[in-house]
Amino acid sequence: MNIIDGKAISAKAKEELRLEVAALSEKGVSVGLAVIIVGDDPASRVYVNNKKKACELLGIISEEYALPNDTTMEELLALIDELNNKKEINGILCQLPLPRHLDEKAVINAISPEKDVDAFHPVNVGKIMIGDFDFLPCTPAGVMRLIDETGVEVEGKNCVVIGRSNIVGKPMSMLLLHRNATVTICHSKTRNLAEITSKADILVAAVGRANFVTPDMVKEGAVVIDVGINRLESGKLCGDVDFENVKEKCSHITPVPGGAGPMTIAMLMANTVTAAKRQNNLL
Ligand code: NDP
């Protein structure tokens, strides 16, 4: 059994990007990301700080817009409009979830597709669907990179994704399909889940339930990627996979933390660099 080191793979991806940002800078092209955070959700604050840190490491200019909890839709849309037109900003992301009174869908739709580095805008989602995409969906792209690092061929494999959310499960399934896997998507209404998952050569869990995937659900020698981030009562982070009991059964497995998580930010940085290149006619 091999543990896939997401931290090391993410560090490698970020180093490649740092060199790319430096090369762009020599051509007089800067890379800028605007991060909007509304309210004081502690988890969102941690994510935003991590994104800022990654920008600093790579030489990407980051602008943070921390708005109060009572920000109105009009104020938020006005800020997005300003950033859509700001030349120094190549990527815009609005940290989700937003406070309840704000309309997330309208916010996602307001971000210019060219600057939508999370790839949540319907234009970008559609492009992912047809396999002709500008921006990779960050978490699924990170997972693909982890799978590729194992050296295991995806084409022709039985891949099962547990979860069908718009940000993880669905785009994950599309990326696997574009790589010629045979893909099954499972969700809360799936019957005989263990029967389906135990046929997977590659199993991706994106459920949001601690220790949900148990050894009986896993095929001997499978690649298991755990996207889940769950906080136990003890405060400890854990994934969706019962790591200790499943690991002996797989050929490769990601830990939590240190697996899929660090990859998501690296892919966000990659999208920001892509956006800057495209906006400067370098792609
Ligand atoms: P959602 O809650 O949006 O989706 C969860 C999915 O799991 C749903 O499709 C749901 O089915 C399915 N599900 C729930 N219960 C079961 C069950 N008993 N059997 C089968 N399927 C079930 O979560 P996200 O996709 O946003 O996130 C999933 C996990 O990944 C979370 O832990 C999240 O924190 C983590 N995450 C990690 C990221 C990273 O960077 N590593 C990034 C984003 C998320 P249904 O649709 O029927 O309700």
XYZ file of C-alpha atoms and ligand atoms in Angstrom:
331
model
C 0.000 0.000 0.000
C 1.272 3.474 -0.915
C 0.164 6.656 0.797
C -0.245 9.443 -1.762
C 1.535 12.503 -0.402
C -0.724 15.386 -1.421
C 1.428 17.882 0.433
C 4.548 16.999 -1.552
C 2.690 16.812 -4.882
C 1.045 20.157 -4.190
C 4.430 21.686 -3.262
C 5.836 20.454 -6.582
C 2.904 21.919 -8.529
C 3.257 25.239 -6.709
C 6.996 25.386 -7.387
C 6.312 24.927 -11.125
C 3.787 27.757 -10.935
C 6.175 30.002 -9.003
C 8.678 29.685 -11.845
C 5.939 30.407 -14.372
C 4.811 33.528 -12.488
C 8.448 34.700 -12.329
C 8.843 34.171 -16.086
C 5.631 36.145 -16.733
C 6.872 38.927 -14.485
C 10.034 39.186 -16.599
C 7.776 39.804 -19.593
C 6.037 42.560 -17.625
C 2.927 40.469 -16.921
C 1.680 40.354 -13.329
C -0.789 37.822 -11.934
C -3.525 39.010 -9.552
C -6.242 37.254 -7.577
C -9.080 38.969 -5.698
C -10.614 37.034 -2.832
C -13.947 38.162 -1.425
C -15.061 36.984 1.995
C -18.371 38.031 3.518
C -18.995 37.630 7.245
C -16.936 35.855 9.879
C -17.274 32.106 9.269
C -14.117 30.659 10.902
C -13.641 27.872 8.327
C -13.917 30.393 5.469
C -11.344 32.592 7.196
C -8.892 29.658 7.349
C -9.439 28.870 3.642
C -8.991 32.514 2.609
C -5.798 32.828 4.674
C -4.412 29.669 3.040
C -5.188 31.047 -0.427
C -3.460 34.328 0.440
C -0.406 32.454 1.722
C -0.225 30.414 -1.489
C -0.389 33.625 -3.556
C 2.473 35.134 -1.561
C 4.579 32.019 -2.046
C 4.050 32.067 -5.816
C 4.473 35.799 -6.383
C 0.786 36.265 -7.231
C -0.680 39.587 -6.094
C -3.637 38.926 -3.811
C -6.274 41.448 -2.874
C -8.612 40.565 -0.048
C -12.060 42.115 0.226
C -13.426 41.303 3.691
C -17.022 42.493 3.827
C -19.275 42.654 6.892
C -22.004 40.102 7.506
C -24.753 42.603 6.656
C -23.403 43.358 3.168
C -26.262 43.732 0.696
C -26.556 41.981 -2.658
C -26.208 45.377 -4.390
C -22.934 46.116 -2.575
C -21.505 42.685 -3.352
C -22.497 42.843 -7.023
C -21.031 46.346 -7.297
C -17.703 45.054 -5.961
C -17.718 42.123 -8.399
C -18.460 44.506 -11.259
C -15.532 46.689 -10.237
C -13.203 43.654 -10.073
C -14.468 42.309 -13.408
C -13.218 45.565 -14.928
C -9.992 45.866 -12.957
C -7.077 45.113 -15.232
C -4.625 44.076 -12.513
C -7.041 41.402 -11.298
C -7.033 38.221 -13.375
C -9.019 35.946 -11.084
C -11.931 36.563 -8.725
C -13.222 34.190 -6.137
C -15.971 34.672 -3.635
C -15.541 32.346 -0.669
C -18.610 30.190 -0.120
C -20.841 29.701 1.769
C -22.239 33.228 1.829
C -24.490 34.519 4.621
C -28.051 33.311 4.051
C -29.520 36.612 2.855
C -27.179 36.627 -0.159
C -27.969 34.775 -3.383
C -24.971 32.532 -4.162
C -26.181 31.664 -7.631
C -26.486 35.330 -8.613
C -23.020 36.023 -7.201
C -21.450 33.161 -9.184
C -23.241 34.343 -12.328
C -21.951 37.898 -11.830
C -18.267 36.932 -11.926
C -16.900 37.283 -15.441
C -16.308 33.735 -16.828
C -12.791 34.833 -17.881
C -11.968 35.592 -14.230
C -13.921 32.710 -12.674
C -10.921 30.758 -11.354
C -13.135 28.463 -9.245
C -14.857 27.383 -12.504
C -18.305 27.697 -10.915
C -19.895 29.984 -13.543
C -22.392 28.120 -15.775
C -20.279 28.981 -18.838
C -17.276 27.251 -17.314
C -19.370 24.367 -15.994
C -20.719 23.888 -19.526
C -17.206 23.924 -20.948
C -16.159 21.237 -18.467
C -19.139 19.169 -19.608
C -18.079 19.312 -23.265
C -14.422 18.755 -22.424
C -13.250 22.064 -23.871
C -12.429 23.920 -20.721
C -10.463 27.055 -19.870
C -10.416 26.456 -16.141
C -10.222 23.119 -14.397
C -12.569 22.602 -11.467
C -10.049 22.925 -8.607
C -10.757 19.971 -6.313
C -11.405 17.432 -9.113
C -8.327 18.663 -11.008
C -6.277 18.157 -7.867
C -7.635 14.639 -7.530
C -6.713 13.862 -11.156
C -3.187 15.027 -10.459
C -2.990 12.728 -7.414
C -4.239 9.781 -9.465
C -1.724 10.548 -12.215
C 1.107 10.596 -9.695
C 0.305 6.978 -8.785
C 1.154 5.947 -12.337
C -2.155 4.043 -12.516
C -3.783 4.363 -15.945
C -7.322 5.815 -15.809
C -8.479 4.773 -19.280
C -10.834 1.814 -19.259
C -10.931 1.639 -15.462
C -14.031 1.304 -13.348
C -14.223 4.569 -11.411
C -16.808 5.240 -8.732
C -17.426 8.702 -7.299
C -19.480 8.929 -4.108
C -21.106 12.383 -4.111
C -22.759 14.453 -6.841
C -22.243 18.045 -5.707
C -21.649 20.746 -8.296
C -18.220 21.545 -6.918
C -16.815 18.052 -6.397
C -18.801 14.958 -7.416
C -20.204 16.022 -10.801
C -17.092 17.703 -12.245
C -14.952 14.863 -10.815
C -17.023 12.365 -12.760
C -16.660 14.455 -15.925
C -12.874 14.637 -15.673
C -12.683 10.871 -15.218
C -15.040 10.365 -18.155
C -12.937 12.658 -20.352
C -10.013 10.355 -19.517
C -11.987 7.373 -20.817
C -12.866 5.784 -17.502
C -16.178 3.994 -16.995
C -17.752 6.182 -14.331
C -20.483 5.495 -11.795
C -21.792 8.342 -9.645
C -23.308 7.408 -6.283
C -25.342 9.578 -3.923
C -27.660 9.350 -0.938
C -30.378 7.532 -2.904
C -28.017 4.920 -4.365
C -29.029 1.366 -3.544
C -26.464 -1.320 -2.697
C -23.684 1.236 -2.419
C -21.070 -1.221 -1.116
C -21.745 -3.561 -4.029
C -21.021 -0.751 -6.496
C -18.002 0.758 -4.717
C -16.372 -2.636 -4.219
C -16.073 -2.952 -8.009
C -14.142 0.327 -8.306
C -10.542 0.301 -9.504
C -10.484 3.968 -8.537
C -12.796 5.152 -5.765
C -13.289 8.848 -4.980
C -15.181 9.703 -1.795
C -16.742 13.180 -1.557
C -19.526 12.660 0.949
C -18.746 14.729 4.018
C -19.188 11.915 6.555
C -16.370 10.734 8.779
C -15.192 7.146 8.226
C -18.035 6.482 5.779
C -16.036 4.204 3.470
C -15.248 0.940 5.233
C -13.074 -1.983 4.024
C -16.039 -4.030 2.781
C -16.757 -1.216 0.301
C -13.299 -1.296 -1.267
C -11.860 -3.597 -3.925
C -8.522 -5.245 -3.200
C -5.771 -3.181 -4.870
C -7.955 -0.125 -5.561
C -6.790 3.499 -5.658
C -8.777 5.361 -2.991
C -8.983 9.154 -2.996
C -10.571 10.808 0.003
C -11.904 14.314 -0.643
C -13.880 14.580 2.605
C -12.928 17.000 5.333
C -14.743 16.266 8.577
C -14.049 17.543 12.044
C -14.464 15.018 14.831
C -15.710 15.998 18.291
C -12.115 15.786 19.489
C -11.310 18.584 17.026
C -9.260 16.206 14.861
C -9.728 16.367 11.072
C -10.609 13.191 9.229
C -11.778 12.201 5.780
C -14.686 10.127 4.489
C -12.607 6.964 4.432
C -11.869 4.780 7.448
C -8.183 5.195 6.647
C -6.659 2.815 9.213
C -8.850 -0.116 8.204
C -9.060 0.568 4.461
C -5.384 1.291 3.782
C -4.227 -2.339 3.842
C -6.673 -3.194 1.090
C -5.660 -0.542 -1.461
C -2.736 -0.055 -3.761
C -2.783 3.717 -3.137
C -4.679 5.910 -0.693
C -4.740 9.597 0.275
C -4.565 10.651 3.919
C -6.656 13.438 5.464
C -5.199 15.921 6.089
C -2.390 15.999 3.534
C -4.140 14.422 0.545
C -6.701 16.113 -1.696
C -6.911 19.290 0.427
C -3.537 20.858 -0.457
C -4.113 20.095 -4.151
C -7.234 22.251 -4.378
C -5.311 25.432 -3.605
C -2.522 24.513 -6.012
C -5.100 24.080 -8.794
C -6.705 27.421 -7.903
C -3.295 29.033 -8.327
C -2.872 27.225 -11.667
C -6.211 28.632 -12.856
C -5.180 32.137 -11.809
C -1.972 31.866 -13.835
C -3.977 30.535 -16.802
C -6.371 33.484 -16.491
C -3.491 35.974 -16.506
C -1.933 34.333 -19.558
C -5.220 34.301 -21.437
C -6.004 37.929 -20.577
C -2.565 38.917 -21.865
C -2.992 36.941 -25.086
C -0.277 34.516 -24.097
C -2.405 31.398 -24.622
P -22.129 18.042 -0.450
O -22.722 17.936 0.914
O -22.545 19.112 -1.362
O -22.337 16.645 -1.192
C -22.235 15.416 -0.536
C -22.647 14.312 -1.461
O -22.584 13.098 -0.739
C -24.090 14.463 -1.978
O -24.134 14.226 -3.354
C -24.858 13.404 -1.198
O -25.919 12.810 -1.920
C -23.780 12.357 -0.977
N -24.131 11.541 0.191
C -24.508 11.953 1.408
N -24.815 10.894 2.177
C -24.624 9.794 1.422
C -24.794 8.403 1.633
N -25.232 7.938 2.814
N -24.514 7.558 0.639
C -24.081 8.012 -0.558
N -23.901 9.332 -0.823
C -24.185 10.204 0.147
O -20.548 18.079 -0.185
P -19.330 18.540 -1.152
O -19.347 17.769 -2.406
O -19.268 20.003 -1.183
O -18.120 18.044 -0.256
C -17.927 16.693 0.072
C -16.805 16.590 1.091
O -15.613 17.072 0.509
C -17.011 17.442 2.349
O -16.434 16.765 3.443
C -16.229 18.699 2.062
O -15.769 19.322 3.247
C -15.074 18.141 1.277
N -14.463 19.084 0.353
C -13.102 19.082 0.286
C -12.454 19.922 -0.571
C -10.979 19.862 -0.619
O -10.348 20.819 -0.972
N -10.365 18.737 -0.300
C -13.169 20.888 -1.408
C -14.605 20.754 -1.338
C -15.210 19.888 -0.475
P -27.248 13.648 -2.366
O -26.815 14.480 -3.534
O -28.219 12.611 -2.722
O -27.626 14.476 -1.174
